[in-house]
């Protein structure tokens, strides 16, 4: 039920961005747009109110003057003065005008009150709305001599908008978008750098610390991250040093025990003890090898001929009766650490022989300069969900303690450590048709 409710909530707010950067951008942008809209609305309303007050005040004073002048003019001269006394929002006409309706809306009642104020209650007045929209009104009154006069009022916009105003508004919106994006970018760029540094964190590899410049909070987070990385590297170094020290110190007592056991009389128990000591000795050697691979073995880089190098590894196994072969032609040279590279390949080949009885080597040179060396077998492979765990130290996919099957769980971990020291990476994948491939990519 909880999952269903969460799914419904996520569907309801599916418009909400998934990244913090986009959310902050949207919040800032909408906030600025709303604030800008409120400011514009307040300014528009204030200007509208002021312009309406000016218009109504002008209408009242102009009408009062115009009606007074028309009333005092002789009837024959009145038509000549109508255009002179008319204004932009009203006209004076002699005659009864157009019949209208008493119902008025919008500014009608307010304009009617202004007309009544202008007339001054001196003349009988009737104000009606003219059908057809636009807020047109007509005031019908009778002058002192009994002549009908019509005031035709057509209210104009109290605040006409300039034609260039929409373009200014569009430019302002673009400026808001640009400024909001710049602010979000400046705020999240250090966070992105920190996330990238966290993704690339490798305590065993030497890398430059992230920059500790910028705002105080950003600089503090960068210093904390650099200090955390140093502490992790220090803890890992201590762990490896302890493993190396223990493994090294165990070699002497193991050698003495093995010597004493071999001097004893032959018996089944003696053979079992020799086998157990041999397993312990191999475990100690693997521990020392893993400790050395974590810190690099100090080997210098040199250029090797790939064909001769790969053939020599295959021949060494063939000489002792192991089925190791090379697939396809091998050409070119490679700048690398030969002993480390040999250890990576032999660890993978030993695993292939152990679980499949045979191994194949292939070399591929890519156009981007990468060299891919792959050890292939037709053994049982590894479950897909265990491929990543197989690269971790002391992880045994075969849970027995038998050296011949379970091993120490350090072979692939050592290969991965050495590959990192060579600037490459190791990848495991199951082959089509069964079997495992250990792929080493060197740049």
Tab-separated table of C-alpha atoms in Angstrom:
chain	number	residue	atom	x	y	z
A	1	UNK	CA	0.000	0.000	0.000
A	2	UNK	CA	2.817	2.393	0.798
A	3	UNK	CA	4.468	1.709	-2.557
A	4	UNK	CA	1.145	2.278	-4.343
A	5	UNK	CA	0.614	5.566	-2.520
A	6	UNK	CA	4.157	6.689	-3.335
A	7	UNK	CA	3.603	5.743	-6.987
A	8	UNK	CA	0.391	7.800	-7.082
A	9	UNK	CA	2.133	10.773	-5.513
A	10	UNK	CA	4.990	10.516	-8.036
A	11	UNK	CA	2.446	10.389	-10.878
A	12	UNK	CA	0.596	13.384	-9.475
A	13	UNK	CA	3.786	15.422	-9.351
A	14	UNK	CA	5.330	13.986	-12.501
A	15	UNK	CA	5.856	17.529	-13.802
A	16	UNK	CA	8.273	18.209	-10.951
A	17	UNK	CA	11.920	17.954	-12.182
A	18	UNK	CA	13.980	15.064	-10.851
A	19	UNK	CA	17.271	16.984	-10.469
A	20	UNK	CA	18.012	19.501	-7.746
A	21	UNK	CA	19.507	21.879	-10.319
A	22	UNK	CA	16.269	21.954	-12.353
A	23	UNK	CA	14.120	22.296	-9.229
A	24	UNK	CA	16.113	25.253	-7.941
A	25	UNK	CA	16.031	26.850	-11.397
A	26	UNK	CA	12.255	26.416	-11.579
A	27	UNK	CA	11.687	27.792	-8.066
A	28	UNK	CA	13.895	30.838	-8.640
A	29	UNK	CA	12.465	31.530	-12.080
A	30	UNK	CA	8.837	31.204	-10.982
A	31	UNK	CA	9.537	33.354	-7.916
A	32	UNK	CA	11.098	36.092	-10.030
A	33	UNK	CA	8.280	35.917	-12.591
A	34	UNK	CA	5.623	36.158	-9.864
A	35	UNK	CA	7.434	39.068	-8.181
A	36	UNK	CA	7.856	40.806	-11.523
A	37	UNK	CA	4.206	40.174	-12.390
A	38	UNK	CA	3.028	41.605	-9.060
A	39	UNK	CA	5.190	44.706	-9.512
A	40	UNK	CA	3.914	45.171	-13.061
A	41	UNK	CA	0.296	44.669	-11.938
A	42	UNK	CA	0.617	47.194	-9.105
A	43	UNK	CA	2.228	49.729	-11.426
A	44	UNK	CA	-0.421	49.114	-14.096
A	45	UNK	CA	-3.253	49.473	-11.570
A	46	UNK	CA	-1.793	52.688	-10.149
A	47	UNK	CA	-1.355	54.146	-13.620
A	48	UNK	CA	-4.839	52.992	-14.614
A	49	UNK	CA	-6.410	54.611	-11.557
A	50	UNK	CA	-4.547	57.873	-12.063
A	51	UNK	CA	-5.362	58.009	-15.778
A	52	UNK	CA	-9.048	57.275	-15.105
A	53	UNK	CA	-9.236	60.005	-12.500
A	54	UNK	CA	-7.651	62.480	-14.911
A	55	UNK	CA	-9.995	61.418	-17.725
A	56	UNK	CA	-13.142	61.715	-15.609
A	57	UNK	CA	-12.054	65.037	-14.172
A	58	UNK	CA	-11.284	66.411	-17.621
A	59	UNK	CA	-14.614	65.072	-18.961
A	60	UNK	CA	-16.568	66.902	-16.264
A	61	UNK	CA	-14.826	70.244	-16.644
A	62	UNK	CA	-14.831	70.163	-20.479
A	63	UNK	CA	-18.484	69.189	-20.665
A	64	UNK	CA	-19.529	71.924	-18.246
A	65	UNK	CA	-17.748	74.510	-20.386
A	66	UNK	CA	-19.025	73.118	-23.692
A	67	UNK	CA	-22.689	72.932	-22.552
A	68	UNK	CA	-22.532	76.467	-21.124
A	69	UNK	CA	-21.134	77.835	-24.430
A	70	UNK	CA	-23.741	76.003	-26.581
A	71	UNK	CA	-26.591	77.178	-24.342
A	72	UNK	CA	-25.570	80.836	-24.739
A	73	UNK	CA	-25.015	80.759	-28.495
A	74	UNK	CA	-27.815	81.694	-30.888
A	75	UNK	CA	-29.495	78.648	-32.405
A	76	UNK	CA	-28.196	79.478	-35.875
A	77	UNK	CA	-24.557	79.528	-34.757
A	78	UNK	CA	-24.611	76.344	-32.711
A	79	UNK	CA	-23.879	73.811	-35.574
A	80	UNK	CA	-20.641	75.646	-36.416
A	81	UNK	CA	-19.401	75.287	-32.835
A	82	UNK	CA	-20.197	71.620	-32.321
A	83	UNK	CA	-16.859	70.323	-33.689
A	84	UNK	CA	-14.896	72.957	-31.791
A	85	UNK	CA	-16.480	72.057	-28.490
A	86	UNK	CA	-16.279	68.268	-28.981
A	87	UNK	CA	-13.361	66.285	-27.574
A	88	UNK	CA	-11.702	62.975	-28.238
A	89	UNK	CA	-13.969	60.988	-25.940
A	90	UNK	CA	-17.271	62.779	-26.508
A	91	UNK	CA	-19.171	64.660	-29.210
A	92	UNK	CA	-21.985	67.197	-29.029
A	93	UNK	CA	-24.913	66.691	-31.389
A	94	UNK	CA	-28.064	68.743	-31.904
A	95	UNK	CA	-31.147	66.595	-31.772
A	96	UNK	CA	-32.616	63.777	-29.713
A	97	UNK	CA	-29.848	61.267	-30.619
A	98	UNK	CA	-30.225	57.490	-30.658
A	99	UNK	CA	-32.651	55.717	-28.340
A	100	UNK	CA	-30.797	53.633	-25.778
A	101	UNK	CA	-31.363	51.517	-22.698
A	102	UNK	CA	-31.087	52.598	-19.083
A	103	UNK	CA	-28.964	49.615	-18.018
A	104	UNK	CA	-25.260	50.464	-17.906
A	105	UNK	CA	-22.176	48.438	-16.997
A	106	UNK	CA	-18.445	49.024	-16.574
A	107	UNK	CA	-17.630	52.696	-16.243
A	108	UNK	CA	-21.143	53.722	-17.340
A	109	UNK	CA	-22.554	54.729	-13.936
A	110	UNK	CA	-19.426	56.675	-13.038
A	111	UNK	CA	-19.373	58.530	-16.397
A	112	UNK	CA	-23.109	59.234	-16.062
A	113	UNK	CA	-22.498	60.774	-12.645
A	114	UNK	CA	-19.739	62.965	-14.142
A	115	UNK	CA	-22.100	64.130	-16.930
A	116	UNK	CA	-24.723	65.020	-14.333
A	117	UNK	CA	-22.120	66.955	-12.371
A	118	UNK	CA	-21.097	68.787	-15.550
A	119	UNK	CA	-24.676	69.683	-16.411
A	120	UNK	CA	-25.077	70.988	-12.900
A	121	UNK	CA	-28.706	69.972	-12.623
A	122	UNK	CA	-29.645	73.025	-14.735
A	123	UNK	CA	-31.099	71.004	-17.580
A	124	UNK	CA	-33.259	67.893	-17.558
A	125	UNK	CA	-30.845	65.003	-18.288
A	126	UNK	CA	-31.277	61.369	-19.263
A	127	UNK	CA	-28.233	59.091	-19.696
A	128	UNK	CA	-28.640	55.822	-21.618
A	129	UNK	CA	-26.365	53.079	-22.873
A	130	UNK	CA	-26.192	52.578	-26.641
A	131	UNK	CA	-26.371	48.905	-27.692
A	132	UNK	CA	-23.321	47.601	-29.532
A	133	UNK	CA	-20.658	47.526	-26.840
A	134	UNK	CA	-17.591	49.771	-26.407
A	135	UNK	CA	-19.279	51.382	-23.382
A	136	UNK	CA	-20.891	54.066	-25.571
A	137	UNK	CA	-23.301	56.370	-23.711
A	138	UNK	CA	-25.569	59.239	-24.725
A	139	UNK	CA	-26.810	62.007	-22.490
A	140	UNK	CA	-30.036	63.661	-23.641
A	141	UNK	CA	-30.835	67.135	-22.293
A	142	UNK	CA	-32.902	70.212	-23.217
A	143	UNK	CA	-31.253	73.620	-23.441
A	144	UNK	CA	-32.744	76.817	-22.049
A	145	UNK	CA	-34.556	77.601	-25.304
A	146	UNK	CA	-36.034	74.096	-25.466
A	147	UNK	CA	-33.624	72.722	-28.102
A	148	UNK	CA	-32.530	69.086	-27.611
A	149	UNK	CA	-28.802	68.399	-27.187
A	150	UNK	CA	-27.152	64.994	-27.223
A	151	UNK	CA	-23.790	64.223	-25.569
A	152	UNK	CA	-22.333	61.146	-27.310
A	153	UNK	CA	-19.639	59.663	-25.036
A	154	UNK	CA	-17.311	56.887	-26.247
A	155	UNK	CA	-14.801	56.102	-23.445
A	156	UNK	CA	-11.326	55.423	-24.742
A	157	UNK	CA	-8.716	53.293	-23.057
A	158	UNK	CA	-7.537	55.064	-20.002
A	159	UNK	CA	-3.989	53.778	-20.558
A	160	UNK	CA	-3.126	52.751	-24.113
A	161	UNK	CA	-0.228	50.279	-24.335
A	162	UNK	CA	2.740	51.114	-26.504
A	163	UNK	CA	3.431	48.754	-29.414
A	164	UNK	CA	6.979	48.166	-28.202
A	165	UNK	CA	5.924	47.041	-24.706
A	166	UNK	CA	5.519	43.301	-25.563
A	167	UNK	CA	9.065	43.247	-26.956
A	168	UNK	CA	10.415	44.820	-23.784
A	169	UNK	CA	8.507	42.235	-21.753
A	170	UNK	CA	9.986	39.391	-23.840
A	171	UNK	CA	13.519	40.776	-23.367
A	172	UNK	CA	12.948	41.022	-19.619
A	173	UNK	CA	11.789	37.392	-19.511
A	174	UNK	CA	14.920	36.316	-21.380
A	175	UNK	CA	17.046	38.269	-18.912
A	176	UNK	CA	15.252	36.542	-16.043
A	177	UNK	CA	15.946	33.131	-17.576
A	178	UNK	CA	19.610	33.977	-18.222
A	179	UNK	CA	20.193	35.404	-14.731
A	180	UNK	CA	18.417	32.478	-13.052
A	181	UNK	CA	20.435	29.959	-15.070
A	182	UNK	CA	23.673	31.787	-14.225
A	183	UNK	CA	22.861	31.800	-10.514
A	184	UNK	CA	21.992	28.090	-10.515
A	185	UNK	CA	25.103	27.250	-12.520
A	186	UNK	CA	27.369	29.158	-10.147
A	187	UNK	CA	25.721	27.486	-7.159
A	188	UNK	CA	25.808	23.918	-8.491
A	189	UNK	CA	29.090	23.834	-10.399
A	190	UNK	CA	31.124	23.211	-7.193
A	191	UNK	CA	28.569	20.578	-6.195
A	192	UNK	CA	28.985	18.903	-9.589
A	193	UNK	CA	32.769	18.963	-9.200
A	194	UNK	CA	32.420	17.418	-5.748
A	195	UNK	CA	30.122	14.683	-7.085
A	196	UNK	CA	32.535	13.940	-9.939
A	197	UNK	CA	35.439	13.724	-7.491
A	198	UNK	CA	33.414	11.360	-5.292
A	199	UNK	CA	32.601	9.117	-8.288
A	200	UNK	CA	36.267	9.034	-9.310
A	201	UNK	CA	37.515	8.485	-5.760
A	202	UNK	CA	40.261	5.866	-5.717
A	203	UNK	CA	42.331	5.943	-2.538
A	204	UNK	CA	44.919	3.656	-4.141
A	205	UNK	CA	45.539	6.022	-7.043
A	206	UNK	CA	47.337	9.318	-6.658
A	207	UNK	CA	45.173	12.184	-7.876
A	208	UNK	CA	45.089	15.915	-7.406
A	209	UNK	CA	42.833	17.205	-4.606
A	210	UNK	CA	39.781	19.152	-5.680
A	211	UNK	CA	40.014	22.933	-5.596
A	212	UNK	CA	39.295	24.525	-2.221
A	213	UNK	CA	38.502	27.947	-3.673
A	214	UNK	CA	35.115	29.625	-3.963
A	215	UNK	CA	32.495	30.616	-1.381
A	216	UNK	CA	33.144	29.761	2.241
A	217	UNK	CA	30.679	26.858	2.342
A	218	UNK	CA	32.031	25.373	-0.906
A	219	UNK	CA	35.636	25.697	0.242
A	220	UNK	CA	34.743	24.049	3.564
A	221	UNK	CA	33.057	21.114	1.776
A	222	UNK	CA	36.082	20.728	-0.534
A	223	UNK	CA	38.505	20.706	2.419
A	224	UNK	CA	36.342	18.143	4.222
A	225	UNK	CA	36.276	15.937	1.109
A	226	UNK	CA	40.051	16.130	0.620
A	227	UNK	CA	40.593	15.304	4.293
A	228	UNK	CA	38.173	12.366	4.055
A	229	UNK	CA	39.997	11.005	1.016
A	230	UNK	CA	43.331	11.260	2.825
A	231	UNK	CA	41.911	9.439	5.849
A	232	UNK	CA	40.509	6.648	3.681
A	233	UNK	CA	43.841	6.260	1.898
A	234	UNK	CA	45.649	6.206	5.258
A	235	UNK	CA	43.298	3.554	6.663
A	236	UNK	CA	43.678	1.388	3.561
A	237	UNK	CA	47.441	1.753	3.703
A	238	UNK	CA	47.462	0.689	7.341
A	239	UNK	CA	45.268	-2.314	6.545
A	240	UNK	CA	47.533	-3.422	3.717
A	241	UNK	CA	50.642	-2.878	5.829
A	242	UNK	CA	49.175	-5.041	8.584
A	243	UNK	CA	48.309	-7.742	6.038
A	244	UNK	CA	51.806	-7.583	4.549
A	245	UNK	CA	53.471	-7.661	7.982
A	246	UNK	CA	51.417	-10.626	9.168
A	247	UNK	CA	51.943	-12.519	5.929
A	248	UNK	CA	55.673	-11.828	5.990
A	249	UNK	CA	56.109	-12.806	9.637
A	250	UNK	CA	54.184	-16.034	9.117
A	251	UNK	CA	56.622	-17.303	6.521
A	252	UNK	CA	59.359	-18.167	9.033
A	253	UNK	CA	57.263	-20.236	11.494
A	254	UNK	CA	55.503	-21.936	8.558
A	255	UNK	CA	58.880	-22.897	7.078
A	256	UNK	CA	60.030	-24.322	10.460
A	257	UNK	CA	56.808	-26.268	10.881
A	258	UNK	CA	57.074	-27.663	7.382
A	259	UNK	CA	60.690	-28.695	7.955
A	260	UNK	CA	59.806	-30.498	11.190
A	261	UNK	CA	56.837	-32.246	9.596
A	262	UNK	CA	58.930	-33.442	6.660
A	263	UNK	CA	61.481	-34.865	9.095
A	264	UNK	CA	58.813	-36.942	10.795
A	265	UNK	CA	58.039	-40.504	9.845
A	266	UNK	CA	55.809	-41.013	6.849
A	267	UNK	CA	52.127	-41.465	7.686
A	268	UNK	CA	48.733	-40.300	6.432
A	269	UNK	CA	48.643	-37.636	9.136
A	270	UNK	CA	52.060	-36.346	8.035
A	271	UNK	CA	50.864	-36.006	4.423
A	272	UNK	CA	47.766	-34.101	5.563
A	273	UNK	CA	49.904	-31.718	7.630
A	274	UNK	CA	52.221	-31.083	4.676
A	275	UNK	CA	49.188	-30.348	2.466
A	276	UNK	CA	47.736	-27.964	5.068
A	277	UNK	CA	51.052	-26.157	5.463
A	278	UNK	CA	51.334	-25.867	1.689
A	279	UNK	CA	47.892	-24.210	1.583
A	280	UNK	CA	48.836	-21.822	4.397
A	281	UNK	CA	52.056	-20.966	2.595
A	282	UNK	CA	50.179	-20.186	-0.625
A	283	UNK	CA	47.724	-18.015	1.308
A	284	UNK	CA	50.580	-16.058	2.861
A	285	UNK	CA	52.232	-15.572	-0.533
A	286	UNK	CA	48.953	-14.326	-2.027
A	287	UNK	CA	48.538	-11.934	0.896
A	288	UNK	CA	51.992	-10.483	0.302
A	289	UNK	CA	51.285	-10.225	-3.431
A	290	UNK	CA	48.015	-8.391	-2.756
A	291	UNK	CA	49.741	-5.981	-0.366
A	292	UNK	CA	52.441	-5.251	-2.924
A	293	UNK	CA	49.911	-4.751	-5.714
A	294	UNK	CA	48.041	-2.197	-3.597
A	295	UNK	CA	51.098	0.043	-3.443
A	296	UNK	CA	52.617	-0.865	-6.782
A	297	UNK	CA	55.758	-2.890	-7.024
A	298	UNK	CA	58.010	-0.040	-8.061
A	299	UNK	CA	58.524	-1.589	-11.480
A	300	UNK	CA	59.511	0.791	-14.258
A	301	UNK	CA	57.654	1.059	-17.521
A	302	UNK	CA	59.283	-0.437	-20.589
A	303	UNK	CA	58.313	-1.210	-24.175
A	304	UNK	CA	57.587	-4.852	-24.998
A	305	UNK	CA	56.803	-6.764	-28.167
A	306	UNK	CA	53.260	-8.060	-27.659
A	307	UNK	CA	53.656	-11.129	-29.866
A	308	UNK	CA	56.761	-12.384	-28.063
A	309	UNK	CA	55.318	-11.540	-24.653
A	310	UNK	CA	52.013	-13.371	-25.174
A	311	UNK	CA	53.729	-16.359	-26.811
A	312	UNK	CA	56.165	-16.697	-23.904
A	313	UNK	CA	53.264	-16.897	-21.425
A	314	UNK	CA	51.483	-19.530	-23.513
A	315	UNK	CA	54.701	-21.558	-24.007
A	316	UNK	CA	55.416	-21.556	-20.264
A	317	UNK	CA	52.060	-23.215	-19.607
A	318	UNK	CA	52.388	-25.583	-22.550
A	319	UNK	CA	55.759	-26.744	-21.255
A	320	UNK	CA	54.111	-28.048	-18.086
A	321	UNK	CA	51.266	-29.671	-19.982
A	322	UNK	CA	48.602	-26.987	-19.615
A	323	UNK	CA	46.223	-26.242	-22.512
A	324	UNK	CA	46.864	-22.570	-23.137
A	325	UNK	CA	46.654	-21.191	-26.683
A	326	UNK	CA	46.722	-17.825	-28.476
A	327	UNK	CA	43.782	-16.803	-30.696
A	328	UNK	CA	44.578	-14.882	-33.857
A	329	UNK	CA	47.679	-12.916	-34.784
A	330	UNK	CA	49.296	-10.538	-32.313
A	331	UNK	CA	51.161	-7.475	-33.550
A	332	UNK	CA	52.666	-4.279	-32.233
A	333	UNK	CA	54.388	-3.079	-29.117
A	334	UNK	CA	53.153	-1.807	-25.761
A	335	UNK	CA	54.617	0.459	-23.083
A	336	UNK	CA	53.787	-1.157	-19.755
A	337	UNK	CA	55.198	-2.856	-16.669
A	338	UNK	CA	55.936	-6.384	-17.903
A	339	UNK	CA	55.991	-8.213	-14.573
A	340	UNK	CA	52.715	-6.663	-13.431
A	341	UNK	CA	51.077	-7.446	-16.768
A	342	UNK	CA	52.323	-11.040	-16.637
A	343	UNK	CA	50.925	-11.439	-13.109
A	344	UNK	CA	47.495	-10.205	-14.240
A	345	UNK	CA	47.357	-12.618	-17.158
A	346	UNK	CA	48.708	-15.602	-15.240
A	347	UNK	CA	46.164	-15.077	-12.451
A	348	UNK	CA	43.355	-15.123	-15.019
A	349	UNK	CA	44.863	-18.128	-16.827
A	350	UNK	CA	45.260	-20.056	-13.553
A	351	UNK	CA	41.561	-19.528	-12.789
A	352	UNK	CA	40.579	-20.621	-16.307
A	353	UNK	CA	42.677	-23.801	-16.056
A	354	UNK	CA	41.321	-24.531	-12.577
A	355	UNK	CA	37.640	-24.319	-13.564
A	356	UNK	CA	37.723	-25.134	-17.306
A	357	UNK	CA	40.939	-27.103	-17.833
A	358	UNK	CA	42.073	-24.796	-20.678
A	359	UNK	CA	42.504	-21.126	-21.494
A	360	UNK	CA	42.746	-18.959	-24.625
A	361	UNK	CA	44.509	-15.621	-25.037
A	362	UNK	CA	43.483	-12.895	-27.481
A	363	UNK	CA	44.865	-9.393	-28.132
A	364	UNK	CA	42.988	-6.583	-29.874
A	365	UNK	CA	44.405	-3.187	-30.806
A	366	UNK	CA	41.673	-0.548	-31.129
A	367	UNK	CA	41.752	2.576	-33.258
A	368	UNK	CA	41.654	4.876	-30.219
A	369	UNK	CA	44.976	3.423	-29.012
A	370	UNK	CA	43.568	1.011	-26.423
A	371	UNK	CA	44.910	-2.510	-26.125
A	372	UNK	CA	42.494	-5.210	-24.982
A	373	UNK	CA	43.943	-8.510	-23.693
A	374	UNK	CA	41.354	-11.202	-22.956
A	375	UNK	CA	41.648	-14.593	-21.244
A	376	UNK	CA	38.785	-16.888	-22.280
A	377	UNK	CA	37.584	-20.255	-21.080
A	378	UNK	CA	34.640	-22.614	-21.490
A	379	UNK	CA	34.082	-23.307	-17.813
A	380	UNK	CA	30.894	-22.866	-15.750
A	381	UNK	CA	31.229	-19.065	-15.711
A	382	UNK	CA	30.019	-16.801	-12.901
A	383	UNK	CA	26.406	-15.816	-12.113
A	384	UNK	CA	25.754	-12.305	-13.463
A	385	UNK	CA	24.840	-10.977	-10.032
A	386	UNK	CA	28.226	-12.162	-8.681
A	387	UNK	CA	30.484	-10.688	-11.382
A	388	UNK	CA	31.188	-7.501	-9.451
A	389	UNK	CA	31.677	-9.286	-6.133
A	390	UNK	CA	34.213	-11.652	-7.734
A	391	UNK	CA	36.642	-8.736	-8.046
A	392	UNK	CA	36.644	-8.048	-4.304
A	393	UNK	CA	39.443	-9.461	-2.109
A	394	UNK	CA	38.809	-12.673	-0.134
A	395	UNK	CA	35.545	-13.349	-1.986
A	396	UNK	CA	35.240	-17.020	-2.933
A	397	UNK	CA	32.515	-18.004	-5.344
A	398	UNK	CA	33.204	-21.636	-4.448
A	399	UNK	CA	32.617	-21.657	-0.698
A	400	UNK	CA	34.811	-24.607	0.200
A	401	UNK	CA	38.145	-24.156	1.959
A	402	UNK	CA	39.848	-26.462	-0.496
A	403	UNK	CA	42.782	-24.702	-2.113
A	404	UNK	CA	42.227	-26.617	-5.325
A	405	UNK	CA	38.656	-25.324	-5.732
A	406	UNK	CA	37.969	-22.390	-3.457
A	407	UNK	CA	41.347	-20.680	-3.507
A	408	UNK	CA	42.171	-17.631	-1.388
A	409	UNK	CA	39.897	-15.173	-3.162
A	410	UNK	CA	42.782	-12.819	-3.960
A	411	UNK	CA	43.674	-13.674	-7.568
A	412	UNK	CA	41.221	-11.353	-9.319
A	413	UNK	CA	41.621	-8.677	-6.630
A	414	UNK	CA	45.391	-8.671	-7.257
A	415	UNK	CA	44.753	-8.459	-11.010
A	416	UNK	CA	42.460	-5.484	-10.483
A	417	UNK	CA	44.998	-3.695	-8.267
A	418	UNK	CA	47.794	-4.239	-10.778
A	419	UNK	CA	45.566	-3.131	-13.670
A	420	UNK	CA	44.851	0.141	-11.857
A	421	UNK	CA	48.591	0.621	-11.366
A	422	UNK	CA	49.028	0.170	-15.139
A	423	UNK	CA	46.302	2.735	-15.859
A	424	UNK	CA	43.858	0.102	-17.085
A	425	UNK	CA	40.839	-1.821	-15.883
A	426	UNK	CA	39.672	-5.426	-15.610
A	427	UNK	CA	36.189	-6.549	-16.610
A	428	UNK	CA	34.502	-9.933	-16.244
A	429	UNK	CA	31.675	-11.157	-18.455
A	430	UNK	CA	30.093	-14.456	-19.350
A	431	UNK	CA	30.605	-15.696	-22.890
A	432	UNK	CA	27.858	-16.731	-25.248
A	433	UNK	CA	27.619	-20.496	-25.177
A	434	UNK	CA	29.161	-20.747	-21.706
A	435	UNK	CA	32.450	-19.792	-20.158
A	436	UNK	CA	34.058	-16.700	-18.688
A	437	UNK	CA	36.110	-13.891	-20.196
A	438	UNK	CA	38.566	-11.769	-18.183
A	439	UNK	CA	39.173	-8.604	-20.191
A	440	UNK	CA	42.082	-6.249	-19.471
A	441	UNK	CA	41.953	-2.848	-21.178
A	442	UNK	CA	45.126	-0.756	-21.260
A	443	UNK	CA	45.203	2.819	-22.521
